[in-house]
């Protein structure tokens, strides 16, 4: 396939083959709404000539189907005739960071539904105000093989399991929602590690708390971000700006700033695809490079960007293992894996006690960022007021508004209670890939709260 892809003079060729099995089950308001499984197999072939990339994909994994795709990719990269180049492949095995005990696809559907019914009952039992519960489980097994004209041949076997519970509480303030999710790059043994009743009750309690919450204040305030889910802010607010493709396009505020102080000296930001069991972990990325730990910001100084294979190859530097794609139908691009801020030295109690008046964000919701400017907006899924150094009333209906580079510089204190947040799917240019993020408790000197209370 590689030889056929290079026959019209291509400089580099790659075959990416994928076999993905997935299944999910959803229980909504006591009824099984979805119980499905599927399988998608195919290969994508790309050929590079100079700055031009030809790409073709096919679900036909027969020899003829692959040869046809290789010819199509080759023709797209450069029209014309050429000789045949033979490729000697060398197998490179990389240890899987996340061994699996039970494949999700091997679990009977009845057992999956039983877990969902247990979660539904536990959430409803938490409080009479709970009016609706949605619970879901999902599992996937993704096997990939990567071969290229540099002689690389490698593979990976990625298994992920996800569980989530959403509860709606109804009261005087209308309907409020609480949600919890967990997921790891492991098999069904995920459910040996969590208490389903407690997990569902926590989702319900989040909704109940919002019923008695006051409207969020508006204006600029100190903000304490809790350990775990706050990591998504840094994923969005600065992580994307450190992806080399966006840097090269001039769409990043961090372009040309290697070696500069871009954050508080307290900040060390890391992207690491090797962390066993975390949602963004893998043995090799979607270009065959081993997962790696990359320190992006060290003690406030920008030290590195994230790279894919072609950019690192062109500039003669090591690959960072950040080439990822949604499926064989997509070209790889620079993507994060597990992105997080490292621990500080304070305790969480010290961070709160040192905040006279502000907002404590226990859990961030969805958000968006302009990578060129760094401006961001995030919903606050669970938040509270801080008054006289203590967490007091819950608040609702508020957004967190700021600028990524300024936010990094305004971090005043970082605690020692690092945690990863829930599993995430990162969208970029129409592709979604699994990612993880996390942070310790920390305080930002000032962010804008977009609330409804003056």
Coordinates of C-alpha atoms in Angstrom, one line a residue:
X1 CA 0.0 0.0 0.0
X2 CA 2.8 2.4 0.9
X3 CA 4.7 1.6 -2.3
X4 CA 1.6 2.2 -4.4
X5 CA 0.9 5.5 -2.5
X6 CA 4.5 6.7 -3.4
X7 CA 4.6 5.7 -7.0
X8 CA 3.8 9.2 -8.3
X9 CA 6.6 10.7 -6.4
X10 CA 5.2 11.2 -3.0
X11 CA 7.7 12.1 -0.2
X12 CA 5.9 10.4 2.6
X13 CA 3.0 8.0 2.9
X14 CA 1.1 6.6 5.8
X15 CA -1.6 3.9 6.3
X16 CA -3.9 4.2 9.3
X17 CA -6.2 1.3 10.0
X18 CA -8.9 1.3 12.6
X19 CA -11.4 -1.2 14.0
X20 CA -13.7 0.3 16.6
X21 CA -16.5 -1.4 18.5
X22 CA -18.8 0.7 20.7
X23 CA -22.0 0.3 22.6
X24 CA -24.2 2.5 24.9
X25 CA -27.3 2.2 27.0
X26 CA -29.5 5.1 28.3
X27 CA -32.3 5.1 30.8
X28 CA -34.5 8.2 30.7
X29 CA -37.3 8.8 33.2
X30 CA -37.4 5.1 34.0
X31 CA -37.5 3.9 30.4
X32 CA -34.7 2.3 28.3
X33 CA -34.4 4.9 25.5
X34 CA -31.2 3.5 23.8
X35 CA -29.5 0.2 23.8
X36 CA -27.2 -0.1 20.9
X37 CA -23.9 -1.4 19.7
X38 CA -21.9 -0.9 16.5
X39 CA -18.6 -1.5 14.7
X40 CA -16.7 0.7 12.3
X41 CA -13.7 -0.6 10.4
X42 CA -11.6 1.1 7.7
X43 CA -8.3 2.7 6.7
X44 CA -7.1 6.2 5.8
X45 CA -4.1 6.7 3.5
X46 CA -2.3 10.0 3.2
X47 CA 0.5 11.0 0.8
X48 CA 2.6 14.1 1.3
X49 CA 4.4 16.0 -1.4
X50 CA 5.9 19.3 -0.2
X51 CA 3.2 21.2 1.6
X52 CA 0.4 19.2 -0.2
X53 CA -1.3 16.3 1.4
X54 CA -3.5 13.8 -0.5
X55 CA -5.9 11.8 1.6
X56 CA -8.3 8.9 0.9
X57 CA -10.2 6.6 3.2
X58 CA -12.1 3.4 2.7
X59 CA -14.2 0.9 4.6
X60 CA -13.1 -1.8 2.1
X61 CA -10.1 -3.5 3.8
X62 CA -9.5 -5.9 1.0
X63 CA -6.2 -5.6 -0.8
X64 CA -7.9 -4.1 -3.8
X65 CA -9.8 -1.7 -1.7
X66 CA -6.7 -0.4 0.0
X67 CA -4.7 -0.2 -3.3
X68 CA -7.5 1.9 -4.8
X69 CA -7.4 4.3 -1.8
X70 CA -3.6 4.5 -2.0
X71 CA -3.8 5.4 -5.6
X72 CA -6.4 8.0 -5.0
X73 CA -4.3 9.6 -2.2
X74 CA -1.3 9.5 -4.4
X75 CA -3.1 11.2 -7.3
X76 CA -4.4 13.9 -5.0
X77 CA -0.9 14.7 -3.8
X78 CA 0.7 14.8 -7.2
X79 CA -0.5 13.8 -10.7
X80 CA 2.1 12.0 -12.8
X81 CA 4.0 8.8 -13.2
X82 CA 6.8 7.4 -11.1
X83 CA 8.6 4.3 -9.9
X84 CA 7.9 2.0 -7.1
X85 CA 9.6 2.5 -3.7
X86 CA 9.8 -0.5 -1.4
X87 CA 9.4 0.1 2.3
X88 CA 11.1 -2.1 5.0
X89 CA 8.8 -1.9 8.0
X90 CA 10.1 -2.3 11.6
X91 CA 7.6 -3.3 14.2
X92 CA 7.7 -1.0 17.3
X93 CA 5.7 -2.2 20.3
X94 CA 4.7 0.2 23.0
X95 CA 3.3 -1.0 26.3
X96 CA -0.3 -0.1 26.9
X97 CA -0.6 2.2 29.9
X98 CA -4.1 0.9 30.9
X99 CA -4.5 -2.9 31.1
X100 CA -8.1 -4.1 30.8
X101 CA -9.9 -6.8 32.8
X102 CA -13.4 -6.9 31.3
X103 CA -14.2 -5.6 27.8
X104 CA -17.4 -3.5 27.8
X105 CA -18.7 -5.4 24.7
X106 CA -18.5 -8.7 26.8
X107 CA -21.0 -7.4 29.4
X108 CA -24.6 -8.5 28.8
X109 CA -27.0 -5.8 28.0
X110 CA -29.2 -6.8 30.9
X111 CA -26.4 -6.1 33.3
X112 CA -25.9 -2.6 31.8
X113 CA -29.6 -1.8 32.2
X114 CA -29.5 -3.1 35.8
X115 CA -26.8 -0.5 36.6
X116 CA -28.9 2.2 35.1
X117 CA -32.0 1.2 37.0
X118 CA -30.0 1.2 40.2
X119 CA -28.7 4.7 39.5
X120 CA -32.3 5.9 38.7
X121 CA -33.7 4.6 42.0
X122 CA -30.8 6.0 44.0
X123 CA -31.1 9.5 42.5
X124 CA -34.9 9.6 43.1
X125 CA -34.5 8.4 46.6
X126 CA -32.2 11.3 47.4
X127 CA -35.0 13.8 47.6
X128 CA -38.7 14.1 46.7
X129 CA -38.0 17.1 44.5
X130 CA -36.2 14.9 41.9
X131 CA -38.6 14.8 39.0
X132 CA -36.5 13.2 36.3
X133 CA -33.3 11.1 36.0
X134 CA -31.2 10.1 33.0
X135 CA -28.5 7.6 33.4
X136 CA -26.2 6.2 30.7
X137 CA -23.3 3.8 30.2
X138 CA -21.0 3.6 27.2
X139 CA -18.0 1.5 26.3
X140 CA -15.7 1.3 23.3
X141 CA -12.7 -0.7 22.1
X142 CA -10.6 1.0 19.4
X143 CA -7.8 -1.0 17.8
X144 CA -5.5 0.9 15.5
X145 CA -2.5 0.1 13.3
X146 CA -0.1 2.7 11.8
X147 CA 2.5 2.1 9.1
X148 CA 4.4 4.7 7.2
X149 CA 7.1 5.1 4.6
X150 CA 9.8 5.9 7.2
X151 CA 9.5 2.2 8.2
X152 CA 7.3 2.5 11.2
X153 CA 4.8 -0.2 12.1
X154 CA 3.0 0.0 15.4
X155 CA -0.5 -0.5 16.9
X156 CA -2.6 0.2 20.0
X157 CA -5.7 -1.2 21.7
X158 CA -7.7 1.5 23.5
X159 CA -10.7 0.5 25.7
X160 CA -12.8 3.2 27.4
X161 CA -15.8 3.0 29.7
X162 CA -18.1 5.9 30.7
X163 CA -20.9 6.4 33.2
X164 CA -23.1 9.4 33.8
X165 CA -26.1 10.4 35.8
X166 CA -28.2 13.6 35.3
X167 CA -31.0 14.5 37.7
X168 CA -33.6 17.3 37.5
X169 CA -35.1 18.8 40.6
X170 CA -38.3 20.9 40.5
X171 CA -39.2 23.6 43.0
X172 CA -40.1 27.2 43.6
X173 CA -37.2 28.4 41.4
X174 CA -38.2 26.1 38.5
X175 CA -36.2 23.2 37.3
X176 CA -32.5 22.7 38.2
X177 CA -30.1 20.0 36.9
X178 CA -27.3 18.2 38.5
X179 CA -24.9 15.9 36.6
X180 CA -22.0 13.7 37.4
X181 CA -19.9 11.7 35.0
X182 CA -16.9 9.4 35.3
X183 CA -14.9 7.6 32.7
X184 CA -11.5 5.9 32.4
X185 CA -9.4 4.2 29.8
X186 CA -10.2 0.8 31.3
X187 CA -12.9 -1.8 30.9
X188 CA -16.1 -2.6 32.9
X189 CA -14.0 -2.9 36.0
X190 CA -14.8 0.9 36.3
X191 CA -17.9 -0.2 38.2
X192 CA -15.8 -2.0 40.8
X193 CA -14.4 1.4 41.8
X194 CA -17.5 3.5 42.2
X195 CA -20.5 3.3 44.5
X196 CA -23.4 3.6 42.1
X197 CA -25.9 4.7 44.8
X198 CA -23.6 7.4 46.2
X199 CA -22.7 8.6 42.7
X200 CA -26.3 9.0 41.6
X201 CA -27.2 10.6 45.0
X202 CA -24.5 13.2 44.5
X203 CA -25.9 14.2 41.1
X204 CA -29.4 14.5 42.7
X205 CA -28.0 16.6 45.5
X206 CA -26.4 19.0 43.1
X207 CA -29.8 19.7 41.5
X208 CA -31.4 20.1 45.0
X209 CA -28.7 22.6 46.0
X210 CA -29.5 24.7 43.0
X211 CA -33.1 25.0 44.0
X212 CA -32.2 27.0 47.0
X213 CA -29.4 28.9 45.2
X214 CA -29.5 32.7 44.8
X215 CA -28.8 34.3 41.4
X216 CA -25.1 34.7 40.7
X217 CA -23.6 38.2 41.3
X218 CA -22.3 40.2 38.5
X219 CA -19.0 42.1 38.3
X220 CA -15.3 41.4 38.8
X221 CA -14.4 39.3 41.8
X222 CA -11.7 36.9 43.1
X223 CA -12.5 33.4 42.0
X224 CA -11.5 30.1 43.6
X225 CA -11.6 27.2 41.3
X226 CA -12.0 23.8 42.9
X227 CA -9.8 20.8 42.2
X228 CA -10.7 18.6 39.3
X229 CA -13.2 20.0 36.8
X230 CA -11.6 23.5 36.8
X231 CA -8.9 21.9 34.5
X232 CA -11.2 22.4 31.6
X233 CA -10.7 26.1 31.9
X234 CA -7.0 25.7 31.2
X235 CA -7.6 23.2 28.5
X236 CA -9.7 25.7 26.6
X237 CA -8.2 29.0 27.7
X238 CA -4.6 28.2 27.0
X239 CA -4.2 24.6 25.9
X240 CA -5.5 25.1 22.3
X241 CA -3.2 28.1 22.0
X242 CA -0.2 25.9 22.5
X243 CA -1.1 23.5 19.7
X244 CA 1.5 24.0 17.0
X245 CA -0.9 24.1 14.0
X246 CA -2.7 27.1 15.5
X247 CA 0.6 28.7 16.4
X248 CA 1.7 28.4 12.8
X249 CA -1.5 29.9 11.5
X250 CA -1.1 32.9 13.7
X251 CA -4.3 31.9 15.6
X252 CA -2.6 31.7 19.0
X253 CA -1.7 34.4 21.5
X254 CA 1.4 32.3 22.4
X255 CA 3.0 32.4 19.0
X256 CA 6.7 33.4 19.2
X257 CA 6.7 33.5 22.9
X258 CA 8.9 30.4 23.9
X259 CA 11.1 31.4 26.8
X260 CA 8.8 34.2 27.9
X261 CA 7.0 34.5 31.3
X262 CA 3.4 34.0 30.2
X263 CA 1.9 32.9 33.6
X264 CA 2.3 33.3 37.3
X265 CA 5.6 31.7 38.5
X266 CA 3.3 29.3 40.5
X267 CA 2.0 27.7 37.2
X268 CA 3.4 24.6 35.6
X269 CA 1.1 23.3 32.8
X270 CA 1.6 19.7 31.5
X271 CA 0.1 17.7 28.7
X272 CA 0.6 13.9 29.3
X273 CA -0.8 11.0 27.2
X274 CA 1.0 8.4 29.4
X275 CA -1.1 8.7 32.6
X276 CA -2.5 5.3 33.0
X277 CA -6.3 5.0 32.9
X278 CA -7.0 8.7 32.3
X279 CA -9.5 9.5 29.5
X280 CA -6.9 10.9 27.2
X281 CA -4.3 8.2 27.7
X282 CA -2.9 5.9 24.9
X283 CA 0.1 3.8 24.0
X284 CA 0.7 5.5 20.7
X285 CA -1.0 8.5 19.1
X286 CA -2.8 8.3 15.7
X287 CA 0.4 8.8 13.8
X288 CA 2.2 6.0 15.7
X289 CA 4.2 8.2 18.1
X290 CA 4.4 7.0 21.8
X291 CA 2.4 9.0 24.3
X292 CA 4.6 11.4 26.1
X293 CA 4.7 13.9 29.0
X294 CA 5.2 17.4 27.7
X295 CA 5.8 20.3 30.0
X296 CA 4.3 23.3 28.2
X297 CA 4.7 26.0 30.9
X298 CA 7.3 25.6 33.6
X299 CA 7.2 28.0 36.6
X300 CA 5.3 30.5 34.5
X301 CA 7.7 30.3 31.5
X302 CA 6.5 29.0 28.1
X303 CA 8.8 26.1 27.3
X304 CA 7.1 24.1 24.5
X305 CA 4.3 23.7 22.1
X306 CA 2.4 20.5 21.2
X307 CA 3.4 18.9 17.8
X308 CA 2.1 16.4 15.3
X309 CA 4.4 14.2 13.1
X310 CA 4.6 16.3 10.0
X311 CA 5.4 19.6 11.7
X312 CA 8.0 18.0 13.9
X313 CA 9.5 16.2 10.9
X314 CA 9.6 19.3 8.8
X315 CA 11.3 21.3 11.6
X316 CA 13.7 18.5 12.6
X317 CA 12.6 18.2 16.2
X318 CA 11.2 15.4 18.4
X319 CA 7.6 14.5 18.0
X320 CA 5.5 15.3 21.2
X321 CA 2.9 12.5 20.5
X322 CA 0.0 14.9 20.0
X323 CA -1.1 13.8 16.5
X324 CA -4.8 12.6 16.9
X325 CA -7.8 12.0 14.7
X326 CA -11.4 11.1 15.3
X327 CA -11.4 8.1 13.0
X328 CA -9.8 6.6 9.9
X329 CA -12.0 9.0 7.9
X330 CA -10.1 12.0 9.2
X331 CA -6.6 13.5 8.9
X332 CA -4.7 13.8 12.1
X333 CA -4.1 17.2 13.7
X334 CA -2.4 18.6 16.8
X335 CA -4.6 17.7 19.8
X336 CA -4.2 17.7 23.6
X337 CA -4.3 14.4 25.6
X338 CA -4.5 14.9 29.4
X339 CA -3.8 18.6 30.2
X340 CA -3.4 19.9 33.8
X341 CA -1.9 22.3 36.2
X342 CA 0.5 20.8 38.7
X343 CA 0.1 21.0 42.5
X344 CA 1.1 24.0 44.6
X345 CA 2.0 24.1 48.3
X346 CA -1.0 25.6 50.0
X347 CA -3.9 23.7 51.4
X348 CA -7.4 24.1 50.0
X349 CA -8.6 25.6 53.3
X350 CA -5.8 28.2 53.2
X351 CA -6.9 29.2 49.7
X352 CA -10.6 29.7 50.8
X353 CA -9.6 31.4 54.1
X354 CA -7.4 33.9 52.3
X355 CA -10.4 35.0 50.1
X356 CA -12.4 37.7 51.9
X357 CA -15.2 38.0 49.3
X358 CA -15.5 36.1 46.0
X359 CA -16.9 33.1 44.2
X360 CA -16.0 29.4 44.7
X361 CA -16.5 27.3 41.5
X362 CA -16.8 23.7 42.4
X363 CA -17.6 22.6 38.9
X364 CA -17.4 24.3 35.6
X365 CA -19.8 23.8 32.8
X366 CA -19.3 24.1 29.0
X367 CA -17.3 27.0 27.6
X368 CA -15.7 28.5 24.5
X369 CA -12.5 30.3 23.8
X370 CA -11.1 32.5 21.0
X371 CA -7.6 31.1 20.6
X372 CA -6.3 34.2 18.8
X373 CA -7.2 36.5 21.7
X374 CA -7.5 34.1 24.6
X375 CA -10.9 35.4 25.6
X376 CA -13.2 32.8 27.2
X377 CA -16.7 32.2 28.6
X378 CA -17.6 29.3 30.9
X379 CA -20.8 28.3 32.6
X380 CA -20.6 27.6 36.3
X381 CA -22.4 24.3 36.9
X382 CA -21.9 24.4 40.7
X383 CA -20.8 27.5 42.5
X384 CA -21.0 29.3 45.9
X385 CA -20.3 32.6 47.4
X386 CA -17.2 33.1 49.6
X387 CA -17.8 35.5 52.4
X388 CA -15.2 36.4 55.1
X389 CA -13.0 33.5 54.1
X390 CA -15.8 30.9 54.2
X391 CA -18.0 29.1 51.5
X392 CA -21.6 30.2 52.1
X393 CA -24.6 30.3 49.8
X394 CA -24.9 28.4 46.5
X395 CA -25.4 30.5 43.4
X396 CA -26.8 29.7 40.0
X397 CA -27.2 31.1 36.5
X398 CA -23.8 32.6 36.2
X399 CA -20.9 32.6 33.7
X400 CA -17.2 32.9 34.2
X401 CA -15.7 35.4 31.8
X402 CA -12.0 36.2 31.3
X403 CA -8.9 36.1 29.2
X404 CA -6.6 33.0 29.2
X405 CA -3.2 34.7 29.3
X406 CA -4.4 37.2 31.9
X407 CA -6.0 34.4 34.0
X408 CA -2.7 32.5 34.1
X409 CA -0.9 35.7 35.2
X410 CA -3.5 36.4 37.9
X411 CA -3.3 33.1 39.7
X412 CA -2.4 34.0 43.3
X413 CA -2.2 30.7 45.1
X414 CA -2.3 27.0 44.2
X415 CA -3.2 24.2 46.6
X416 CA -1.8 20.7 46.9
X417 CA -5.0 18.7 46.3
X418 CA -4.7 18.0 42.5
X419 CA -7.5 15.9 40.9
X420 CA -8.5 15.1 37.4
X421 CA -12.0 16.2 36.3
X422 CA -14.5 14.1 34.4
X423 CA -14.0 12.7 30.9
X424 CA -14.3 15.1 28.0
X425 CA -14.5 15.2 24.3
X426 CA -12.5 18.0 22.7
X427 CA -13.9 19.4 19.4
X428 CA -11.6 21.0 16.8
X429 CA -12.2 21.6 13.1
X430 CA -15.2 19.2 13.2
X431 CA -13.3 16.3 14.9
X432 CA -13.9 15.1 18.5
X433 CA -11.3 13.1 20.5
X434 CA -11.3 11.9 24.2
X435 CA -9.3 14.2 26.5
X436 CA -8.7 14.6 30.2
X437 CA -7.9 17.6 32.3
X438 CA -7.4 18.6 35.9
X439 CA -6.1 21.0 38.4
X440 CA -5.7 21.6 42.2
X441 CA -7.7 24.2 44.0
X442 CA -6.5 27.7 43.1
X443 CA -7.4 31.3 43.3
X444 CA -7.5 33.8 40.4
X445 CA -7.2 37.4 41.6
X446 CA -10.0 38.7 39.4
X447 CA -12.4 37.3 36.8
X448 CA -15.7 38.7 35.6
X449 CA -18.8 37.0 36.8
X450 CA -21.7 37.3 34.4
X451 CA -24.6 36.9 36.7
X452 CA -28.1 38.4 37.1
X453 CA -27.7 39.9 40.6
X454 CA -26.1 43.3 41.0

